[in-house]
Tab-separated table of C-alpha atoms in Angstrom:
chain	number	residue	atom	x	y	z
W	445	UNK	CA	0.000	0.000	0.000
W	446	UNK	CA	1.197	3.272	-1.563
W	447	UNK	CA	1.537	6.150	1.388
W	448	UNK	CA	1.462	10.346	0.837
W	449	UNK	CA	2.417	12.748	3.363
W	450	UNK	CA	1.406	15.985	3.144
W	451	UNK	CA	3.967	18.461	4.410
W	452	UNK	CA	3.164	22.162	5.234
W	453	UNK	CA	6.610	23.501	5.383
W	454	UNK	CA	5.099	26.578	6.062
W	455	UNK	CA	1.945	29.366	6.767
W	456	UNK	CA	3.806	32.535	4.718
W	457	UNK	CA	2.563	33.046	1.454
W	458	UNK	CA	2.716	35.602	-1.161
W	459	UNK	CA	-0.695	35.771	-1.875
W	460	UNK	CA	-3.972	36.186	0.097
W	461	UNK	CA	-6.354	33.950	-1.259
W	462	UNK	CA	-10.104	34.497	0.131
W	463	UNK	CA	-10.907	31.044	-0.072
W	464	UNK	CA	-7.557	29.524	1.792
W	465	UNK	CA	-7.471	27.015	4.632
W	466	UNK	CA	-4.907	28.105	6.493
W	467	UNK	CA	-6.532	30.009	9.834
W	468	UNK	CA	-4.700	32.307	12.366
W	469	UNK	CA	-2.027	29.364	12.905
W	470	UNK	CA	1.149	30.834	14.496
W	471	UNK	CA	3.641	31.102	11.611
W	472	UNK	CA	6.727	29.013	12.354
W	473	UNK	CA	10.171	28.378	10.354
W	474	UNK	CA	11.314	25.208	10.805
W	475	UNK	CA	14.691	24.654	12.257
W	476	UNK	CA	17.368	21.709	10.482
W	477	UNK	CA	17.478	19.929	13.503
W	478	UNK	CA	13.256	19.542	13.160
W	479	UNK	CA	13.541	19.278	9.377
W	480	UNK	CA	15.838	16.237	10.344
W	481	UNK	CA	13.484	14.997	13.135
W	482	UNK	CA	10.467	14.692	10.702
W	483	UNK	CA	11.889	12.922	8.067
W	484	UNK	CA	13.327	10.472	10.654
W	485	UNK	CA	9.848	10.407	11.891
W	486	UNK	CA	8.556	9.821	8.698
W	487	UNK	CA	10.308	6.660	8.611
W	488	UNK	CA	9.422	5.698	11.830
W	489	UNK	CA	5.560	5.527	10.744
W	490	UNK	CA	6.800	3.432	8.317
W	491	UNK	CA	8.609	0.843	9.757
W	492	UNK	CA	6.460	0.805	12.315
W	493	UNK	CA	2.837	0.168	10.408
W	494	UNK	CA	2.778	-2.945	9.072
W	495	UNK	CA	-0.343	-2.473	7.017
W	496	UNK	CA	2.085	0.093	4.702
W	497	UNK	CA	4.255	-3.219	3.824
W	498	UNK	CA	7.100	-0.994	3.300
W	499	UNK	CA	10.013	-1.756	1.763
W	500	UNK	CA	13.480	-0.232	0.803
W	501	UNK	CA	12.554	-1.110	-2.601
W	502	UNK	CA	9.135	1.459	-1.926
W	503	UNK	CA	9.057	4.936	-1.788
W	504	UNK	CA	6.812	6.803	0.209
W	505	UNK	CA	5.087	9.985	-1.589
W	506	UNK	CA	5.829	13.147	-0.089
W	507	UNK	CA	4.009	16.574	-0.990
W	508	UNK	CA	6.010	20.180	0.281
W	509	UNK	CA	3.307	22.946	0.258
W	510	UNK	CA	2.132	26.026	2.438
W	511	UNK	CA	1.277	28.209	2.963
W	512	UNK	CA	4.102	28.918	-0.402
W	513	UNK	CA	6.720	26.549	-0.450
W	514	UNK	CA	8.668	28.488	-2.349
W	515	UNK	CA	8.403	31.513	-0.124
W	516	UNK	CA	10.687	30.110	2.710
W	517	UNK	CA	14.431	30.575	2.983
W	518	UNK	CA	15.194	27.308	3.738
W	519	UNK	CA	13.612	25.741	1.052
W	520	UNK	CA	16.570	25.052	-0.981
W	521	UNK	CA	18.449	23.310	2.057
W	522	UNK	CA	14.930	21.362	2.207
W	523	UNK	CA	14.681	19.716	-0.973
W	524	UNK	CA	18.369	18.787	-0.538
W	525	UNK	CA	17.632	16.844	2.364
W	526	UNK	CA	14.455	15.517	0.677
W	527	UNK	CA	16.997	14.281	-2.489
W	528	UNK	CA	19.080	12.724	-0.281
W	529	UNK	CA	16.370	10.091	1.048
W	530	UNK	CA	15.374	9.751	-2.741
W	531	UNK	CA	16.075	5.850	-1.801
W	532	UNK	CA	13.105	5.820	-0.604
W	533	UNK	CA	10.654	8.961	-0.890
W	534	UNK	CA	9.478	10.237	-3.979
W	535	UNK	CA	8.650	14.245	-3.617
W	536	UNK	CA	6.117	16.286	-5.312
W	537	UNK	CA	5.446	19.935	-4.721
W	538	UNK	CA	2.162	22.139	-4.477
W	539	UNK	CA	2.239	25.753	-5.167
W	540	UNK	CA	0.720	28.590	-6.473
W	541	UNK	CA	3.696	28.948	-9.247
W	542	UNK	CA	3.906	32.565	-9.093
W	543	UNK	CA	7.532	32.415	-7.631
W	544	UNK	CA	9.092	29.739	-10.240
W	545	UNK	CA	11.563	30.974	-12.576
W	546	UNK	CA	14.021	29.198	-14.459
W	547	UNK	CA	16.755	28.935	-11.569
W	548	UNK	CA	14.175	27.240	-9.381
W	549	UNK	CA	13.022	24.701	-12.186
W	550	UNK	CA	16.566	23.877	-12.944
W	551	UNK	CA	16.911	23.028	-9.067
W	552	UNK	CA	14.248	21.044	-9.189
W	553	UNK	CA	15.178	18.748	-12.590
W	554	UNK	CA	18.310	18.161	-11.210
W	555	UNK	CA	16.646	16.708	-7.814
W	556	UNK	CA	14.864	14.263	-9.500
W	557	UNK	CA	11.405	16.049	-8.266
W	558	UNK	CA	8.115	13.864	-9.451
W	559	UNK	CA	6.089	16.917	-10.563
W	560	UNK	CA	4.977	20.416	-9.508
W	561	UNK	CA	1.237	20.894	-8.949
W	562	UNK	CA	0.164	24.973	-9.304
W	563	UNK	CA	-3.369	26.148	-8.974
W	564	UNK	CA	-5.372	28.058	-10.868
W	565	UNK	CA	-8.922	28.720	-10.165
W	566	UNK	CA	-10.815	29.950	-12.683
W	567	UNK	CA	-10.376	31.940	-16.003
W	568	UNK	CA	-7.934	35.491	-15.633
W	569	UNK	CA	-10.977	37.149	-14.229
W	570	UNK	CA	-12.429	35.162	-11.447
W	571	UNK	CA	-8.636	33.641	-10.754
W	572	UNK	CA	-7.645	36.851	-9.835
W	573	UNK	CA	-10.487	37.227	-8.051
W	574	UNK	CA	-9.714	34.726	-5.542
W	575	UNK	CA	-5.942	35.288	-5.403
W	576	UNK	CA	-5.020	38.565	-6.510
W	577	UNK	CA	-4.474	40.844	-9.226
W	578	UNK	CA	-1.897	39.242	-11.938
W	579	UNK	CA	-1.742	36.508	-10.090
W	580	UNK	CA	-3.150	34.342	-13.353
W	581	UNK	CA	-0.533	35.326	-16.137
W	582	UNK	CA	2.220	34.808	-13.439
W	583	UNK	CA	0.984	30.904	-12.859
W	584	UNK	CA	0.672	30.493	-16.400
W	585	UNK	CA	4.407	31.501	-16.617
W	586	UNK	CA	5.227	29.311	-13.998
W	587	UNK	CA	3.548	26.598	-15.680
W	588	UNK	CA	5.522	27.236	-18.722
W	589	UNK	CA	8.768	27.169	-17.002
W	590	UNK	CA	8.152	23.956	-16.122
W	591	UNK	CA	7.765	22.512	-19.282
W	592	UNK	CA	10.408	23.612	-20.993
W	593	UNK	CA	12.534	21.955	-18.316
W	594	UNK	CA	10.482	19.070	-18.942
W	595	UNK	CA	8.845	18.474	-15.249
W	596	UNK	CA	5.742	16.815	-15.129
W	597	UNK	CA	3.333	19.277	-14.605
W	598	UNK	CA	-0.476	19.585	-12.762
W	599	UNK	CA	-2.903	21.658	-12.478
W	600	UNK	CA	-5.197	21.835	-9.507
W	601	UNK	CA	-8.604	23.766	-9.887
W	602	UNK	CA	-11.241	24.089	-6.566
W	603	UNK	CA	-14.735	24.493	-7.204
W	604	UNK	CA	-16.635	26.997	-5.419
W	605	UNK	CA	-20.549	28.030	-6.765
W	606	UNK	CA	-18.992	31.237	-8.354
W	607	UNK	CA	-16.236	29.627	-10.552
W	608	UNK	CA	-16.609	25.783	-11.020
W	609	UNK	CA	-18.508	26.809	-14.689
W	610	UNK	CA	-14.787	28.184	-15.603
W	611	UNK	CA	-13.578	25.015	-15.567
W	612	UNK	CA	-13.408	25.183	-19.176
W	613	UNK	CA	-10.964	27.783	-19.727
W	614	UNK	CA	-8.582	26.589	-17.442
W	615	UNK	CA	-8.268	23.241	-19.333
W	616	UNK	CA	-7.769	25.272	-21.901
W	617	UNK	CA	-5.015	27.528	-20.759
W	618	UNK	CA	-3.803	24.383	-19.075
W	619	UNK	CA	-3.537	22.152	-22.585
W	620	UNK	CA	-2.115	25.469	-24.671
W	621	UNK	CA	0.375	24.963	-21.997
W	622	UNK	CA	1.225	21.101	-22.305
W	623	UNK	CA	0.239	20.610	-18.809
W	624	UNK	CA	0.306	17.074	-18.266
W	625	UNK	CA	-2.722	16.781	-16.140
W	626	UNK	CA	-5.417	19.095	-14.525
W	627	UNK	CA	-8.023	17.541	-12.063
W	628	UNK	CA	-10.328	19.363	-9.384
W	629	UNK	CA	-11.829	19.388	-6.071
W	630	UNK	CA	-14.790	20.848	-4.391
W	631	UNK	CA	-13.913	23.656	-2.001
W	632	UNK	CA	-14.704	22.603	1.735
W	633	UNK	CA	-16.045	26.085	3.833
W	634	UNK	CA	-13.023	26.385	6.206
W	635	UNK	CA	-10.928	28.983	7.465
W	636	UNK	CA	-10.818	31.862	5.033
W	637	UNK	CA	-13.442	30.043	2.733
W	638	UNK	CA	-16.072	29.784	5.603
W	639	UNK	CA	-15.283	33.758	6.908
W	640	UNK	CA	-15.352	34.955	3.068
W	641	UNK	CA	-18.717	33.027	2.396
W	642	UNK	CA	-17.165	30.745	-0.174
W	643	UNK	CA	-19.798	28.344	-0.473
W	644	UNK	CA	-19.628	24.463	-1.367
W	645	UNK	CA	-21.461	23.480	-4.488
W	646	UNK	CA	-24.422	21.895	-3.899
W	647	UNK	CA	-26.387	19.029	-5.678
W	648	UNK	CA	-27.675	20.738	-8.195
W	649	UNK	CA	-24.365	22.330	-8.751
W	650	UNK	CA	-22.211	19.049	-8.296
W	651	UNK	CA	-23.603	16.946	-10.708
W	652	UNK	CA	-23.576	20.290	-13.215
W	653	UNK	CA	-19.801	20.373	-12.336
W	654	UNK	CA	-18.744	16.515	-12.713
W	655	UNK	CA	-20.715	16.885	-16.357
W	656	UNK	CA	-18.795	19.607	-17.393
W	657	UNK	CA	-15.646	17.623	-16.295
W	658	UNK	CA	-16.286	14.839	-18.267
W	659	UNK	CA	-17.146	16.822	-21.055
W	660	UNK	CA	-14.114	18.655	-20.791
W	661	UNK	CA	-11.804	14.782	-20.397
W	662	UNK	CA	-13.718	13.500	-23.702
W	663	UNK	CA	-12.770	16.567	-25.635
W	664	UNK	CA	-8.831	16.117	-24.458
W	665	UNK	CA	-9.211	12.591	-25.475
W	666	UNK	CA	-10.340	12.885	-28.813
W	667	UNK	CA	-7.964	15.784	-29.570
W	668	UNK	CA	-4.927	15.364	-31.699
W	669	UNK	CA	-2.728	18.185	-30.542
W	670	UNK	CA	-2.407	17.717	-26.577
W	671	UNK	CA	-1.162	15.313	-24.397
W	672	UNK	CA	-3.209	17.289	-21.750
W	673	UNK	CA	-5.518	14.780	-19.750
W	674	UNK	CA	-8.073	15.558	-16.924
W	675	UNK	CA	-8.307	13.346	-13.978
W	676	UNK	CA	-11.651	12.402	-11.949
W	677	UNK	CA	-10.960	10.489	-9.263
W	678	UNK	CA	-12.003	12.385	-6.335
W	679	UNK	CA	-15.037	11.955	-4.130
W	680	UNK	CA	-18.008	11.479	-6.049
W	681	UNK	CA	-16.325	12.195	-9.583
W	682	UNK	CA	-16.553	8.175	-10.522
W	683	UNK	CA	-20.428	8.830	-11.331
W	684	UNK	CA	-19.412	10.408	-14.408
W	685	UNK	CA	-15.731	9.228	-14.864
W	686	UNK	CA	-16.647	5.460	-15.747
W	687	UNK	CA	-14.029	4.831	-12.472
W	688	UNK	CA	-14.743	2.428	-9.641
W	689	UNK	CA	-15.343	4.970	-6.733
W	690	UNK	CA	-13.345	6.844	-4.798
W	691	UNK	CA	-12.727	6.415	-1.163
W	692	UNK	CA	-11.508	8.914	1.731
W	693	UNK	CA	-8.077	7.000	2.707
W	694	UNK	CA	-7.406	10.011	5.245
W	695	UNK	CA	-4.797	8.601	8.279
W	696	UNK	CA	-5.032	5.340	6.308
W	697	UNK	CA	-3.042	6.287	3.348
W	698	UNK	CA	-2.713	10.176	4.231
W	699	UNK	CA	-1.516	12.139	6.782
W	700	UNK	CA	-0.859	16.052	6.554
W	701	UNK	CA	1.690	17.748	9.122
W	702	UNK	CA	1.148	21.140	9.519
W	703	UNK	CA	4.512	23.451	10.512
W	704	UNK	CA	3.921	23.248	14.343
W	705	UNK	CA	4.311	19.806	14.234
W	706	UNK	CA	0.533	18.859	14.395
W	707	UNK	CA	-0.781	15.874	12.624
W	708	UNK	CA	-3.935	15.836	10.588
W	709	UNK	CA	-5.492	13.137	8.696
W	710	UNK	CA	-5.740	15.518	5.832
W	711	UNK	CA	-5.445	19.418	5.400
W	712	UNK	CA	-9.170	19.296	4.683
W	713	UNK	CA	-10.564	17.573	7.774
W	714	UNK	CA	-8.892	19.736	10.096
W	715	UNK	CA	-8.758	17.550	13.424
W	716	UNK	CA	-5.848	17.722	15.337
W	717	UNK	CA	-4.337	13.636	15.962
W	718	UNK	CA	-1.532	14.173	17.952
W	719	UNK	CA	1.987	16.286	17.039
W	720	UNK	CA	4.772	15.002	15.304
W	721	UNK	CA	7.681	16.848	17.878
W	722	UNK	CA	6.096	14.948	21.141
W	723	UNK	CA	4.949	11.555	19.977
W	724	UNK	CA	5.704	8.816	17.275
W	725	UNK	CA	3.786	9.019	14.288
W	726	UNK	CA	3.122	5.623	14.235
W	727	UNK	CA	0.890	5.868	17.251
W	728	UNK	CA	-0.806	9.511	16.204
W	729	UNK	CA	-1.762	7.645	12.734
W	730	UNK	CA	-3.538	4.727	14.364
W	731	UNK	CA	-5.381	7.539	16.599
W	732	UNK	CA	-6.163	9.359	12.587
W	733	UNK	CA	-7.729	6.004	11.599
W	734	UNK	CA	-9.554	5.524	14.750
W	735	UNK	CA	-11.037	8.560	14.640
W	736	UNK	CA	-12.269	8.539	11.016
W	737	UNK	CA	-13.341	5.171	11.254
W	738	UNK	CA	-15.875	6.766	13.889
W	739	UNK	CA	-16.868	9.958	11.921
W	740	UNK	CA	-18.324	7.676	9.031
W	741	UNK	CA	-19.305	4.396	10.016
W	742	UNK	CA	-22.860	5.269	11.462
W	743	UNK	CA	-24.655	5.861	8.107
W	744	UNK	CA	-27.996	4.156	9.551
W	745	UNK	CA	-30.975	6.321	9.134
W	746	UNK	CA	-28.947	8.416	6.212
W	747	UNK	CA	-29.086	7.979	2.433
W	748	UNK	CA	-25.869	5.970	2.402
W	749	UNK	CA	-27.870	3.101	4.591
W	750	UNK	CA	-29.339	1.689	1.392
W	751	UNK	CA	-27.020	2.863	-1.293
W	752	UNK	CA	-25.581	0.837	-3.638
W	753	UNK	CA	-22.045	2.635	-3.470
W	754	UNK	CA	-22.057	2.818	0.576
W	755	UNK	CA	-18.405	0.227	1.386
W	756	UNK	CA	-16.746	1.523	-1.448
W	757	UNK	CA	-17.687	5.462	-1.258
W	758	UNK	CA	-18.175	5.660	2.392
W	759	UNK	CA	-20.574	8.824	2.487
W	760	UNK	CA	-18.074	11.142	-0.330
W	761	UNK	CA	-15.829	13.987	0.766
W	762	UNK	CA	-15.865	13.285	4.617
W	763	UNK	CA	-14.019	16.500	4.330
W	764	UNK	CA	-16.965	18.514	3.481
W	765	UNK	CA	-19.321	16.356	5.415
W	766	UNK	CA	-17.487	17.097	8.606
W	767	UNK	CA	-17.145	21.082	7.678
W	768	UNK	CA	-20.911	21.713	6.793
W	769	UNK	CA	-22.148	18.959	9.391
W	770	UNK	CA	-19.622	19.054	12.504
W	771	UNK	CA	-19.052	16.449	14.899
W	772	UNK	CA	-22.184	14.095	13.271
W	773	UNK	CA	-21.732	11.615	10.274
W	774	UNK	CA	-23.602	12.731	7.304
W	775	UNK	CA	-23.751	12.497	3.565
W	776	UNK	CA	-21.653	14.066	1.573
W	777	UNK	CA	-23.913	16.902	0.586
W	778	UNK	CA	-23.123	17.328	-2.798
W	779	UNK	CA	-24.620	13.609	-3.369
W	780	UNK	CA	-27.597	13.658	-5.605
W	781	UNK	CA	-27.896	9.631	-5.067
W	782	UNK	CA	-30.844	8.495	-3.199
W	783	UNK	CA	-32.540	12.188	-2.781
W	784	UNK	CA	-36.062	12.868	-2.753
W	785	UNK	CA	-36.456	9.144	-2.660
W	786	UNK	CA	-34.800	7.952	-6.083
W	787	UNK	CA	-31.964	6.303	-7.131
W	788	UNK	CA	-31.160	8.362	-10.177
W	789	UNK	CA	-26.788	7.962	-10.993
W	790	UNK	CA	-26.609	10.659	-13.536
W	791	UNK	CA	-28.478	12.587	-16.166
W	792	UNK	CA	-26.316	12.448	-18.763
């Protein structure tokens, strides 16, 4: 079983996006001696979780983001340390690609990095929007950067009710590109996205959203002049992706470790498990599992009870469950399955 850690190297950023998770978290620089600590912690977990079956001949995924990765001093000293465990983690990095040039791209090539994931949310217009004047054009050129030094390449959008019918154009800016891959995610209403009003889509909205996706994933099929491809296989998506469905592996598969050390089972379903700097993450991950196993196995008395999907979808994005529905399993609210007493999959 394939594992990804999520590593939030950081809180700074160069932006201000008004739909971000990060909250008023105390912004901390991490010292080498705790750079060194986590990694050997890292390893720890692994060894010490037999359910990973790990291996010297596996590597472990690991994903540096932010706040900005890129932001941070110590970043370059970072990855170095990173490439020097390259026996066995593989490392990936999320960003907002205003801040890569060709310096940094060369840095990365020559680290043997697994791909660079930037975000863009929406065409120039409602991107800048959300993140800031100019922001767009200076993604794009990040994007490009990256392709001409030939690193694999993604594109993350998140889908809010005011820009998830954009999703067009940034496939398109995305394949004009080369990007190698753009996929998407449903925004969950914490931190800055709850206080800003950024709502989740809803039903209605979800199914509109996972049609235009597919749409969008035929037309880059049948194409002849990109290589661009759009993924669906996030919560929900395999209605319309022809995919078996996806299922939350948060603190099963996932952890994310936040700059202060604590321990999430993913940035999204922000509930503290324990912190990396006072206890082995072996024992905080079985505490991750324990606890999600109890936010979604009482679906009696819900739609899930008699769904079809209900072992191998486990109620959608528990992530978005948990944020509009606190401390009480529930659907995944975007779910159009079983409402109003049908059983309709799709309208296609």
């Amino acid at each position: 079983m394939k594992f990804l850690f999520q590593w939030h190297i950081t809180e700074k950023c160069n932006l201000n996006c008004v739909h971000c998770y990060q909250e008023n978290i105390p912004r901390i620089d991490l010292s080498e001696m705790q750079i060194e600590s986590v990694l050997n912690s890292f390893k720890e977990c692994l060894n010490n979780s037999p359910d990973i079956n790990f291996a010297r001949s596996d590597r472990i995924q690991l994903n540096i983001t932010g706040g900005e990765p890129f932001y941070v001093s110590y970043f370059p000293k970072l990855i170095e340390k990173i490439s020097a465990c390259s026996d066995w983690i593989n490392f990936g990095i999320l960003c907002n690609g205003t801040l890569i040039d060709n310096e940094v791209a060369v840095f990365l090539k020559r680290r043997n990095i697994r791909f660079v994931q930037v975000s863009i949310d929406g065409d120039e217009e409602i991107h800048d929007q959300i993140r800031g004047k100019g922001s767009f054009n200076k993604s794009l050129k990040g994007l490009e950067i990256l392709r001409k030094n030939n690193i694999f390449s993604m594109v993350s959008f998140t889908a809010n009710r005011k820009n998830y019918q954009t999703f067009p154009a940034v496939v398109k800016a995305s394949s004009s590109i080369g990007v190698n891959k753009v996929w998407a995610d449903r925004i969950v209403p914490i931190g800055n996205a709850e206080s800003n009003n950024m709502q989740t889509l809803s039903e209605m909205e979800t199914e509109d959203f996972f049609r235009i996706m597919r749409n969008e994933k035929m037309r880059l099929q049948k194409s002849w002049f990109t290589k661009t491809t759009v993924s669906m296989r996030r919560a929900l998506q395999f209605h319309y992706a022809e995919l078996p469905p996806y299922k939350c592996t948060a603190a099963k598969r996932l952890l994310a470790l936040m700059p202060d050390g604590t321990v999430f089972p993913c940035r999204r379903y922000p509930v503290a498990i324990g912190n990396i700097f006072t206890e082995p993450l072996s024992n905080i991950r079985k505490n991750g599992i324990n606890i999600m196993s109890l936010s979604s196995k009482d679906i009696a008395g819900t739609n899930c009870e008699h769904c079809r999907y209900k072992i191998h979808c486990a109620g959608g994005a528990r992530c978005i469950s948990y944020a509009v529905n606190p401390g009480k399993y529930s659907p995944d609210p975007g779910c159009w399955i079983g409402r109003q007493g049908n059983d309709k999959e799709r309208s296609v």
